[in-house]
Coordinates of C-alpha atoms in Angstrom, one line a residue:
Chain I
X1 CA 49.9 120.5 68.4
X2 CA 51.5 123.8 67.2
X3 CA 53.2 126.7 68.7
X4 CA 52.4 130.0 69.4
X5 CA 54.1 131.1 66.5
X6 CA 51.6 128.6 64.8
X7 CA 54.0 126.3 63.5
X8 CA 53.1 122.2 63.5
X9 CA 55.2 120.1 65.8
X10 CA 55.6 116.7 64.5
X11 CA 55.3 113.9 67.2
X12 CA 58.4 112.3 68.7
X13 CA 59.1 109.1 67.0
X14 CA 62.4 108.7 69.2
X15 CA 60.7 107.8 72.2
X16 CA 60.8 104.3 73.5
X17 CA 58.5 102.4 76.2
X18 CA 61.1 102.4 79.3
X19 CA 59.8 100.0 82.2
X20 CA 60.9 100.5 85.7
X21 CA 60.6 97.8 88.1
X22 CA 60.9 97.9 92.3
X23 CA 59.9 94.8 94.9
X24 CA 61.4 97.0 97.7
X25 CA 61.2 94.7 101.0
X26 CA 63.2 96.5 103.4
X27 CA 64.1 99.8 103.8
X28 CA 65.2 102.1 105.9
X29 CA 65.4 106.3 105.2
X30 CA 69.1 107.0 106.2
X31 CA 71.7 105.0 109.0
X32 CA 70.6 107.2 112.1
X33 CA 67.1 106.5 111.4
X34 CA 66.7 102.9 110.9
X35 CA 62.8 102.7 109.7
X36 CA 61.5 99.2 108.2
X37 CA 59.1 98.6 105.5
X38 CA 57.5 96.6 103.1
X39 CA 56.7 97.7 99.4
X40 CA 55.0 95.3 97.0
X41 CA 55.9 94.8 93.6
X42 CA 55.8 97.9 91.5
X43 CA 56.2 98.3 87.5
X44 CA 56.0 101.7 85.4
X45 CA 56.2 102.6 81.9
X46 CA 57.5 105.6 80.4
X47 CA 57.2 107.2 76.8
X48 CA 60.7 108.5 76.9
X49 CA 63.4 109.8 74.6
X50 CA 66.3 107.5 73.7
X51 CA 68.7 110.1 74.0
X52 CA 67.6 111.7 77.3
X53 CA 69.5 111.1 80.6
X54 CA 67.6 108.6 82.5
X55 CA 68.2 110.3 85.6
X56 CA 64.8 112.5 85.3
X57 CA 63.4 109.2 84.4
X58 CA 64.6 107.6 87.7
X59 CA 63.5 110.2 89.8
X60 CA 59.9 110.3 88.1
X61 CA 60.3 106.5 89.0
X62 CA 60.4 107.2 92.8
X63 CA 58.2 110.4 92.8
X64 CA 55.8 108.1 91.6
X65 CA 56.3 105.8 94.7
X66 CA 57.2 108.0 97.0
X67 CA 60.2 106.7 98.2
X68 CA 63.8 108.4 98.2
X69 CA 66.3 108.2 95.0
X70 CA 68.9 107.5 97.4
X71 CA 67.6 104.9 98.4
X72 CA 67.0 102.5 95.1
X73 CA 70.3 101.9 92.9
X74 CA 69.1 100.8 89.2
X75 CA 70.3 98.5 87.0
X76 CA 70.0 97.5 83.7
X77 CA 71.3 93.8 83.0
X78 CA 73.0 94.3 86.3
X79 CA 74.5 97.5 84.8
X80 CA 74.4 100.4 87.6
X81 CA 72.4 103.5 86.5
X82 CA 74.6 106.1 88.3
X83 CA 75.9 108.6 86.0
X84 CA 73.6 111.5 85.8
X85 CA 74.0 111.5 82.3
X86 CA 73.4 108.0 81.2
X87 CA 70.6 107.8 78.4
X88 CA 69.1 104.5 77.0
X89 CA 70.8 104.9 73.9
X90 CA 74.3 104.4 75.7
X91 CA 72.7 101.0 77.6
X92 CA 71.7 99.8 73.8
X93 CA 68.0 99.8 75.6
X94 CA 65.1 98.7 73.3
X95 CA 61.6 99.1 73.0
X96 CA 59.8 97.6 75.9
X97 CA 63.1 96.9 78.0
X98 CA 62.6 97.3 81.9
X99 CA 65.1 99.2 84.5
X100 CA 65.2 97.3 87.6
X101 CA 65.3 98.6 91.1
X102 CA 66.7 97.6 93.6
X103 CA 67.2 98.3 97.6
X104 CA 70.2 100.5 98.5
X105 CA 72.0 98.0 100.8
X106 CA 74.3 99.3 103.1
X107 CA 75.7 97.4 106.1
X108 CA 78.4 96.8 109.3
X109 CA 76.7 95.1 111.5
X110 CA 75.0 97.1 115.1
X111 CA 72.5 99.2 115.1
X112 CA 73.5 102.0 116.4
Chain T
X1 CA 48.5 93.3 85.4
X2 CA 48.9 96.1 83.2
X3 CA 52.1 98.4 84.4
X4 CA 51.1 102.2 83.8
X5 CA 52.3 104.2 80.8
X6 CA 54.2 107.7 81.8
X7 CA 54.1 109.9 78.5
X8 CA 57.3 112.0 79.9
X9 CA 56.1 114.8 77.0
X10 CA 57.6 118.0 77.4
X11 CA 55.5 120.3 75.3
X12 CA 57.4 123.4 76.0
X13 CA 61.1 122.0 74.6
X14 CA 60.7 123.9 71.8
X15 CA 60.7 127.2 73.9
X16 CA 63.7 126.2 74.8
X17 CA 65.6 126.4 71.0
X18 CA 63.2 129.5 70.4
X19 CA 63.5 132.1 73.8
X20 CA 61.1 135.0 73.8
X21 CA 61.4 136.4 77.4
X22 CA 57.8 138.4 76.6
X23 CA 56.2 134.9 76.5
X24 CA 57.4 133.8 79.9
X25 CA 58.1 136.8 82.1
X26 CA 55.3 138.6 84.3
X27 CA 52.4 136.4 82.1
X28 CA 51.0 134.8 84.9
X29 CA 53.0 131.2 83.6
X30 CA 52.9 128.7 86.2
X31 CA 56.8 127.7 86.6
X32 CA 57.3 124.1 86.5
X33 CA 61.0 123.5 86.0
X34 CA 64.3 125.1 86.9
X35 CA 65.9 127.6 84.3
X36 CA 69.6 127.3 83.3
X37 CA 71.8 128.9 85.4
X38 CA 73.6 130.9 83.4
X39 CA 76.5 132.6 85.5
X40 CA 78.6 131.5 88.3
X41 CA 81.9 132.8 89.8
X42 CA 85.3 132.0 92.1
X43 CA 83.7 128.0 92.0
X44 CA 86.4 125.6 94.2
X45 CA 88.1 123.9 90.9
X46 CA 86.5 120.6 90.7
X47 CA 90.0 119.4 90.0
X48 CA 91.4 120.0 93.1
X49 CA 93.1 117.3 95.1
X50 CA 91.6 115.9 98.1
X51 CA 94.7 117.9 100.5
X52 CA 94.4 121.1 98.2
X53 CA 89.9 120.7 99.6
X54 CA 91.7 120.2 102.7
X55 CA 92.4 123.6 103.0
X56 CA 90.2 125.1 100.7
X57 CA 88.6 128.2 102.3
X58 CA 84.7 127.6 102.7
X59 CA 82.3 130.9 103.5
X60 CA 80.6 130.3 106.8
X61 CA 77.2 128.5 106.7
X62 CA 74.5 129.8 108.6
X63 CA 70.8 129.8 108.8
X64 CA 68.5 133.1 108.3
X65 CA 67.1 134.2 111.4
X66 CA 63.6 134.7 110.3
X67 CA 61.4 132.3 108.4
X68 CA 59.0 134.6 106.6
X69 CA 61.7 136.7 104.9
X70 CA 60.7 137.8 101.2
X71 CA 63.7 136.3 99.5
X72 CA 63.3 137.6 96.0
X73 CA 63.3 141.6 95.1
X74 CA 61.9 143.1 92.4
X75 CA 65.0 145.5 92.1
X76 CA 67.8 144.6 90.0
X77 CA 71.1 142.6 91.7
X78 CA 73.3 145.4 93.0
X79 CA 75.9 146.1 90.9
X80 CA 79.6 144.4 91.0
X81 CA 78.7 141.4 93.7
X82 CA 81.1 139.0 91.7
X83 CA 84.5 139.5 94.2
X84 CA 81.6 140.1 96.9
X85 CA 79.4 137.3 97.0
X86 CA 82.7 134.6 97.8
X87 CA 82.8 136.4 101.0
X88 CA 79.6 135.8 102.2
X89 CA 78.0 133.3 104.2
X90 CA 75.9 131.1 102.8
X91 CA 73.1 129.4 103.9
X92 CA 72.4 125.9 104.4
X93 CA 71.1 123.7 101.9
X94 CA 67.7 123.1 103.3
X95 CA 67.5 127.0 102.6
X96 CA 68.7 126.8 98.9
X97 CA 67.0 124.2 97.8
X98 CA 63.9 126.2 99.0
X99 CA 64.9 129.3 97.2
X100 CA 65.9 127.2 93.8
X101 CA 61.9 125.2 94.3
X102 CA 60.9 129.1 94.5
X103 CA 63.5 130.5 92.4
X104 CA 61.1 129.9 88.9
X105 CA 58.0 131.2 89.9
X106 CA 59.5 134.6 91.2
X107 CA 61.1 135.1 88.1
X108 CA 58.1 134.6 86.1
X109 CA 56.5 136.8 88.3
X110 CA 59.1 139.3 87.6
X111 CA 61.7 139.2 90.5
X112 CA 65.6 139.8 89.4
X113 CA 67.6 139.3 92.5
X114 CA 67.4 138.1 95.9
X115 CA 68.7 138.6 99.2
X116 CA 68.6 137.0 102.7
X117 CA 68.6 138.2 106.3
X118 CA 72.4 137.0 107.0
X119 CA 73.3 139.7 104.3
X120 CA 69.9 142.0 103.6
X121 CA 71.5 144.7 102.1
X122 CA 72.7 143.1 99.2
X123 CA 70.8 141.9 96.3
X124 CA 72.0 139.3 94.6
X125 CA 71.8 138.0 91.1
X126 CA 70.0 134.6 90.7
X127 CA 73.1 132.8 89.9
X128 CA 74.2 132.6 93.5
X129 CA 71.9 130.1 93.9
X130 CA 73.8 127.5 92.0
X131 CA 77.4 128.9 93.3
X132 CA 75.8 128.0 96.9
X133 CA 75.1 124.5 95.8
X134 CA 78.4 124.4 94.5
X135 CA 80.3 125.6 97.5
X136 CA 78.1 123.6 100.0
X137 CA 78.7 120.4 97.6
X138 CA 82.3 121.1 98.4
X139 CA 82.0 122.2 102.2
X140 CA 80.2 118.7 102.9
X141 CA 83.2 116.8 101.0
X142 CA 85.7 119.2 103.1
X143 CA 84.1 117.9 106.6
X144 CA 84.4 114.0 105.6
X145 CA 87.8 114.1 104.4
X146 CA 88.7 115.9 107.3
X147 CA 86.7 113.3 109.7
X148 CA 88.8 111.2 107.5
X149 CA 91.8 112.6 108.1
X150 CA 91.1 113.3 111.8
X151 CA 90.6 109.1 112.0
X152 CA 93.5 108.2 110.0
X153 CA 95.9 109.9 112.3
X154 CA 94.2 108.5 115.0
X155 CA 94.0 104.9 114.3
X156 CA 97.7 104.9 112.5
X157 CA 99.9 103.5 115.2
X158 CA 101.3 100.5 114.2
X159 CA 103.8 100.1 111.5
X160 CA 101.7 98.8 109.0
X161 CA 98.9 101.2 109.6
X162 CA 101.9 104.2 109.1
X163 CA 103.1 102.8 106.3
X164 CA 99.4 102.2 104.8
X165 CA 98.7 105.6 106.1
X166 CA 101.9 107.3 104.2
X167 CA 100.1 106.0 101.5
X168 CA 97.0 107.0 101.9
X169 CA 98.1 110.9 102.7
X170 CA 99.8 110.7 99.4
X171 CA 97.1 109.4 97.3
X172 CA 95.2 112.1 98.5
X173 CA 97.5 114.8 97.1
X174 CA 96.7 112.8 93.3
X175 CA 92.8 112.4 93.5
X176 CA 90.5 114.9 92.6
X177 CA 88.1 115.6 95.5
X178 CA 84.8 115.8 92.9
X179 CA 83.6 113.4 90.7
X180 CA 83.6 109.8 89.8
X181 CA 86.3 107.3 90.0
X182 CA 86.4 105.0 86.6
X183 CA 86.5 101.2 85.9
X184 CA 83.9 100.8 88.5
X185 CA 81.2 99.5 86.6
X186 CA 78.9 102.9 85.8
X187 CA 80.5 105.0 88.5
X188 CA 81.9 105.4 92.1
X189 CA 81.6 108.5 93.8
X190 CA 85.1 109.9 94.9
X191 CA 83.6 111.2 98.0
X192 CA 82.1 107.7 98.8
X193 CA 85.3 106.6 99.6
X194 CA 85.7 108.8 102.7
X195 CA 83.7 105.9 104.5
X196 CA 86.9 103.6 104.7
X197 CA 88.4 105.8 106.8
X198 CA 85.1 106.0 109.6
X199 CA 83.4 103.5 111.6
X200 CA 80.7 104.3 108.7
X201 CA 78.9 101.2 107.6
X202 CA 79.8 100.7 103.8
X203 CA 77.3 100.5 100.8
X204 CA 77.2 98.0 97.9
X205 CA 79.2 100.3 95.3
X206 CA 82.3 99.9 97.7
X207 CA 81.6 96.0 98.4
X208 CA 81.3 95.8 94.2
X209 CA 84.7 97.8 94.1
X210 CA 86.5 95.6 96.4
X211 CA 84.9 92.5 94.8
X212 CA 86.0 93.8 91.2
X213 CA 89.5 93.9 92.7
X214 CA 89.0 90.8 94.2
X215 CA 88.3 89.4 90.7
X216 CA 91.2 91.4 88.9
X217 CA 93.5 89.8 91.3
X218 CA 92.2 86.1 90.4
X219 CA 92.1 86.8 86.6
X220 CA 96.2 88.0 87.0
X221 CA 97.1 84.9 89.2
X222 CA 98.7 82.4 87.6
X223 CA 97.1 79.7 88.9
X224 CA 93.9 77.0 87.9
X225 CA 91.6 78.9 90.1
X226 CA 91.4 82.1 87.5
X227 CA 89.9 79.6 85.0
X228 CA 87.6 77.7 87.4
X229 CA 86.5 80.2 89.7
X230 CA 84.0 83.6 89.4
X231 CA 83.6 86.4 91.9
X232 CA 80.8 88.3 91.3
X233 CA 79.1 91.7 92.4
X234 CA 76.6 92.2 95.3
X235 CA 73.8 92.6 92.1
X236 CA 73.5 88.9 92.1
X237 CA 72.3 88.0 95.5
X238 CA 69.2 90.8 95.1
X239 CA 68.4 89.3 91.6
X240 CA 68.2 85.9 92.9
X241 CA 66.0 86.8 95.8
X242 CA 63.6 87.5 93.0
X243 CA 63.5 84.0 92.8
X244 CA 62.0 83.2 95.9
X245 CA 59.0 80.7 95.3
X246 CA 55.8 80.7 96.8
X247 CA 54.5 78.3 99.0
X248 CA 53.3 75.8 96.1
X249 CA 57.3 76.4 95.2
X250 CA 56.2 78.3 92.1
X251 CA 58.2 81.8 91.6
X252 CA 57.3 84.6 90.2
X253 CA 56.2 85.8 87.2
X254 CA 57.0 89.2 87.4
X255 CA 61.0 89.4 87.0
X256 CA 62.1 91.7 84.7
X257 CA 63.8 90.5 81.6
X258 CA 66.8 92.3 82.6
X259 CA 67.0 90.3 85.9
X260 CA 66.6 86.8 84.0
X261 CA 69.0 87.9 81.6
X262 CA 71.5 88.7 84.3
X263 CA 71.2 85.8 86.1
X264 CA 70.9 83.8 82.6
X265 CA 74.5 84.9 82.1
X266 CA 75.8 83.0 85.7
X267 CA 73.9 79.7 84.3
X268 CA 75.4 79.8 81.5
X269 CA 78.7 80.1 83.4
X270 CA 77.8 77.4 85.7
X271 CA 77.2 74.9 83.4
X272 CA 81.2 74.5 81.8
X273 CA 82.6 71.6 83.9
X274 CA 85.7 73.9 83.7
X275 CA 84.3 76.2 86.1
X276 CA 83.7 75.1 89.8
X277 CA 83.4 77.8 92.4
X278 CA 81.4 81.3 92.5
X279 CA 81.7 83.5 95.6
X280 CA 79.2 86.3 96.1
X281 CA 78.5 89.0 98.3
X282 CA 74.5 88.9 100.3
X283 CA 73.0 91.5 102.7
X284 CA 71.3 91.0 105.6
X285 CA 69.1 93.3 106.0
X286 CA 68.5 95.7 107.9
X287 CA 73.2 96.4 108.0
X288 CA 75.2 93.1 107.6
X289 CA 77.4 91.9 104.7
X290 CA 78.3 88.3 104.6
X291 CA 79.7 86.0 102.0
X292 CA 79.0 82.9 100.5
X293 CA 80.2 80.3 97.8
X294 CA 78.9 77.4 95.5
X295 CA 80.6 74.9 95.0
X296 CA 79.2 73.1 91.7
X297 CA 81.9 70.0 91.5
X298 CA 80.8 68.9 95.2
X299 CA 77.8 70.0 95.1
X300 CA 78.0 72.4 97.9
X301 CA 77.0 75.7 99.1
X302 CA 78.9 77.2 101.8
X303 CA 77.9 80.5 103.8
X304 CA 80.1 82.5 106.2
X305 CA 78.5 85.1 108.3
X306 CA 81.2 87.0 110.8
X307 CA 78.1 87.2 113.1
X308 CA 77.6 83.7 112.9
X309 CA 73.4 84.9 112.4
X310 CA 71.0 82.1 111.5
X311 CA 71.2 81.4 108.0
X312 CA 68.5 83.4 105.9
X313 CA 66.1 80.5 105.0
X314 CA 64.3 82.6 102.3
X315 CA 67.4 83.5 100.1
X316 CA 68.8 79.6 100.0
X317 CA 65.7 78.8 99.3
X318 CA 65.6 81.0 96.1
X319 CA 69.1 79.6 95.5
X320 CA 68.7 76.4 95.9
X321 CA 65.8 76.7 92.8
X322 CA 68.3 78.7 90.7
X323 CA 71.0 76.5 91.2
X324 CA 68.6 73.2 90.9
X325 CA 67.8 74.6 87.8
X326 CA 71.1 75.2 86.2
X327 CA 72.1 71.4 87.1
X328 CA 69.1 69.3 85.9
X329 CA 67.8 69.5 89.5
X330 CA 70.7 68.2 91.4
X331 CA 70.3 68.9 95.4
X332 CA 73.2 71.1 97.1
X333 CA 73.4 70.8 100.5
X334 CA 74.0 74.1 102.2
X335 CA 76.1 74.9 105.2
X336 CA 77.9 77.2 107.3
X337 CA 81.1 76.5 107.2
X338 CA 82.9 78.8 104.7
X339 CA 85.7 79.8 106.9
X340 CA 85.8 83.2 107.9
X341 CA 86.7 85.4 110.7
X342 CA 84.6 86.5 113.7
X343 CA 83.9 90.3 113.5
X344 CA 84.5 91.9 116.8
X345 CA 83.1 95.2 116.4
X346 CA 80.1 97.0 114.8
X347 CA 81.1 98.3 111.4
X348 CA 83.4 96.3 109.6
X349 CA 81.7 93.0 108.5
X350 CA 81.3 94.4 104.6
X351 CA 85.5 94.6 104.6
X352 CA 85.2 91.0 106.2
X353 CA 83.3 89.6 104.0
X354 CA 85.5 90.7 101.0
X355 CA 88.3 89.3 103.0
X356 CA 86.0 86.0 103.5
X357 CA 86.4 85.6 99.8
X358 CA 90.2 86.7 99.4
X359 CA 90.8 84.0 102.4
X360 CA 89.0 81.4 100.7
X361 CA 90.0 81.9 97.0
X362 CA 93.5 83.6 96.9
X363 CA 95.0 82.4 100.4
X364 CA 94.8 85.8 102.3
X365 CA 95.2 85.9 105.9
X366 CA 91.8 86.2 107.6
X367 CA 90.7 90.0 109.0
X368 CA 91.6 90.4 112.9
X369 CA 90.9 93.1 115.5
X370 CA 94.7 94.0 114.9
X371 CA 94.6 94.6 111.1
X372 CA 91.1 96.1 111.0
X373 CA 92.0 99.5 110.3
X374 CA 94.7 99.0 107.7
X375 CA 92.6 97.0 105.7
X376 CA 90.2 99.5 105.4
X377 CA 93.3 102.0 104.7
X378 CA 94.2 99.2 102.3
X379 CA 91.2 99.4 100.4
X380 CA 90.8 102.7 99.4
X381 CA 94.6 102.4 98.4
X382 CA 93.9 99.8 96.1
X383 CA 90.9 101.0 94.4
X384 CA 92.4 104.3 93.5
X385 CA 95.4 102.7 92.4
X386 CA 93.4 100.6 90.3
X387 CA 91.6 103.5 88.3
X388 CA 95.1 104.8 87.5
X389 CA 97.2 101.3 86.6
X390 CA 96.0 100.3 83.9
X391 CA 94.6 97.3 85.3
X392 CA 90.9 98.2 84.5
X393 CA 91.7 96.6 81.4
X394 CA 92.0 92.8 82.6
X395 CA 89.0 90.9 81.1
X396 CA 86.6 89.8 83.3
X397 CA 83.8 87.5 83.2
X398 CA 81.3 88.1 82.4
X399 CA 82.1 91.1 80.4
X400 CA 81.2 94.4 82.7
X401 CA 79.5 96.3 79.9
X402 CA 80.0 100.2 80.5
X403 CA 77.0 102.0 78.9
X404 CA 78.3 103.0 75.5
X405 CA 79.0 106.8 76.0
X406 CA 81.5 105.6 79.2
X407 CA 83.6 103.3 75.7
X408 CA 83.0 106.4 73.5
X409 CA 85.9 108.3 74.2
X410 CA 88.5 109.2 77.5
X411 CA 86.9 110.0 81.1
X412 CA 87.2 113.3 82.5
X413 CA 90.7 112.9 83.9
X414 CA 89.9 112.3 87.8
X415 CA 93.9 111.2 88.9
X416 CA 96.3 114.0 88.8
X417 CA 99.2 112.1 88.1
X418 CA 102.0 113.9 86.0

């Protein structure tokens, strides 16, 4: 690959294979709209820089399966993945290591 | 089965260190990602308090008129719109976010400024765009703390609640309306906190927060309990539903190595003879909290649900193998009998489940129509006053590791204490 100035790019060795895992059962899109669904078991890799906020990653993540970023909250070894600037560098994330998903839970009790 | 590989390869970062407008503008590029913003003016200070938001003047928001306006000009922005553009309306974010999807393209095809039909006649410089999102950021923050403030002032009647709500008017003067609240874990939005003081159900980040407090309070009590007993965060009921086994009782083979690592950490807890009771936190779906603790010296496993629902067969089941594990296969008999109080309305189970476990472990009285509100008021006290006390620092089990650039250095100050 080279630019238009002709000049080589080297390939990016700092990458890392990122795994993002979601077994969504329930869901619902916000609290006035209470809608129900099932998701199966879903697991993606990524070729992703080290020192690169995840949060791009994350929202690839549910592009990919079309459902909202608000709704998933990820964790890595039970470690939120809030911060928008949170890279996999600063969660000491290997080669390989997985991401999981998990169901925004909200609750008080009626439906309203 | 073989997960997909995403290559995330951005082939054009290098454009980024080495700008040549001639390559990019009026070239007939496809735009793919936002540019930088690279101007923005009169922003509300994100290190306001939450009384100085209060009554922080916000520029009217209104929708344009007409649908099929051509939002982006070919003329340059007019000049000197810097002390104008605070005074106009803006429009809602539905709109902006539609003009910042746009925003790239047009430039490429070599627009330089934009108006609207609230304010035609001006054309403003791209940058606006970002001060909008800004301003309606802070305009949304303004209308739930005053909702907030409208139901504090409502609910605050008896002595306690004044007292608590004394309180609460002061903290607001000391915490900065934007941002994240440390010692949380990764993060806790400021403006997440505005639920305690609603009829707003209440997500898992403000059940972990009351649960870490939970846990900070047992790890400074004096007592036997600190050693022998664990409160953990609402993470661990979701990771042991993984668990659930199939119908020939086999689970699945799919959980992450995260999860099992996790979870892994609990076993390893469980297993010291010293240690004798974990509480957690588990959500009913589709809106209920409840609590629920193991008791590993009698065996037991105790659930209180405010509701007094059916208990949800699936999850003990995926306990029951977790824990059967952890104990060389030793049976625990499950019931319902974790004592609790009845909820009475339709919001706040998720404060009394945390009030299940302070009940249970460290004596508290149990939640009751009467002290409903203040607790809630109560709550948002503590966990602010947590962030600024020092306290953050009390070990916990297991150890709540911050991702590294959170132990690098100081936050961004978020309390404006002197």
């Amino acid at each position: 690959m080279s630019t238009p100035s002709g000049e080589d790019v080297k390939p990016d060795t700092s990458k890392i294979r990122i795994g993002v895992q979601f077994n969504g059962q329930y869901m619902h899109s916000s609290v006035s709209t209470p809608l129900l669904f099932s998701y199966d078991w879903t697991e993606v890799f990524f070729l992703y820089k080290k020192t690169k906020p995840l949060a791009k990653l994350l929202i690839m993540f549910c592009e990919r399966i079309k459902v909202d970023r608000k709704n998933i909250r990820f964790n890595y070894e039970g470690v939120n993945i809030s911060r928008e600037e949170t890279t996999a560098e600063d969660l000491e994330m290997e080669d390989g290591d997985v991401i999981d998903g998990q169901l925004w839970q909200e609750g008080g009790s009626f439906e309203r | 089965m073989d997960s997909p590989l995403v290559n995330d390869d951005e082939e054009d970062e290098h454009y980024e260190r080495t700008w040549v407008a001639a390559h990019w503008i009026g070239c007939g590029r496809e735009y793919h990602n936002n540019p930088p913003v690279v101007e923005a003016a009169n922003l509300p200070d994100k290190n306001m308090s939450i009384a100085q938001l209060l009554v922080f003047e916000v520029p009217p928001i209104e929708d344009p008129m007409d649908d099929d306006t051509e939002w982006f000009l070919t003329e340059p922005a007019s000049p000197d719109v810097r002390e104008l553009v605070p005074l106009l309306s803006i429009p809602s974010r539905d709109v902006v976010q539609h003009l910042l999807n746009e925003l790239g393209q047009a430039w490429f095809d070599g627009k330089q400024s934009l108006h609207t039909s609230i304010n035609p006649e001006v054309a403003l410089p791209f940058w606006v765009l970002t001060y909008w999102l800004v301003i309606l950021d802070a305009a949304e923050a303004k209308d739930r703390w005053i909702a907030a403030s409208i139901w504090s002032d409502k609910v605050g009647k008896t002595r306690e609640e004044l007292g608590m709500k004394r309180a609460v008017k002061d903290l607001w003067k000391k915490i900065a309306w934007h941002g994240n609240l440390p010692g949380f874990g990764s993060s806790l939005p400021v403006l997440d906190l505005a639920g305690f003081f609603s009829q707003d159900y209440l997500a898992g980040n403000l059940v972990d927060a009351m649960m870490r407090l939970l846990s900070v309070r047992l790890a400074e009590s004096a007592g036997p309990v600190s050693n022998s007993t664990l409160v953990v965060d609402t993470p661990f009921a979701q990771y042991i539903e993984l668990l659930h086994p199939d119908l020939d009782g086999i689970r699945p083979d799919n959980i992450s190595p995260s999860a099992l690592k996790y979870l892994d950490k609990y076993g390893s807890w469980f297993q010291s003879p010293d240690h004798t009771h974990l509480y957690f936190f588990l959500h009913r779906p589709p809106r209920h909290w409840t609590a629920c603790e193991i008791d590993f010296k009698s065996k037991h496993i105790r659930y209180g649900d405010s509701l007094r629902w059916k208990r949800p067969q699936d999850f003990f089941d995926a306990l029951d193998s977790f824990v059967a594990e952890q104990f060389a296969g030793a049976k625990f008999i499950v019931t319902d009998d974790l004592r609790y109080a009845y909820q009475t309305d339709g919001y706040n189970c998720p404060i009394i489940a945390v009030n299940t476990v302070a009940h249970n472990v460290l004596g508290d009285a149990l939640w009751t129509p009467g002290t409903a509100n203040g607790l809630r008021m109560k709550a948002f006290c503590e966990i602010t006053e947590y962030t600024s006390s020092g306290r953050a620092k009390v070990c916990l089990y297991p150890p709540q590791r911050a991702p590294s650039h959170l132990r690098k250095g100081p936050l961004r100050p978020i309390l404006l204490y002197e």
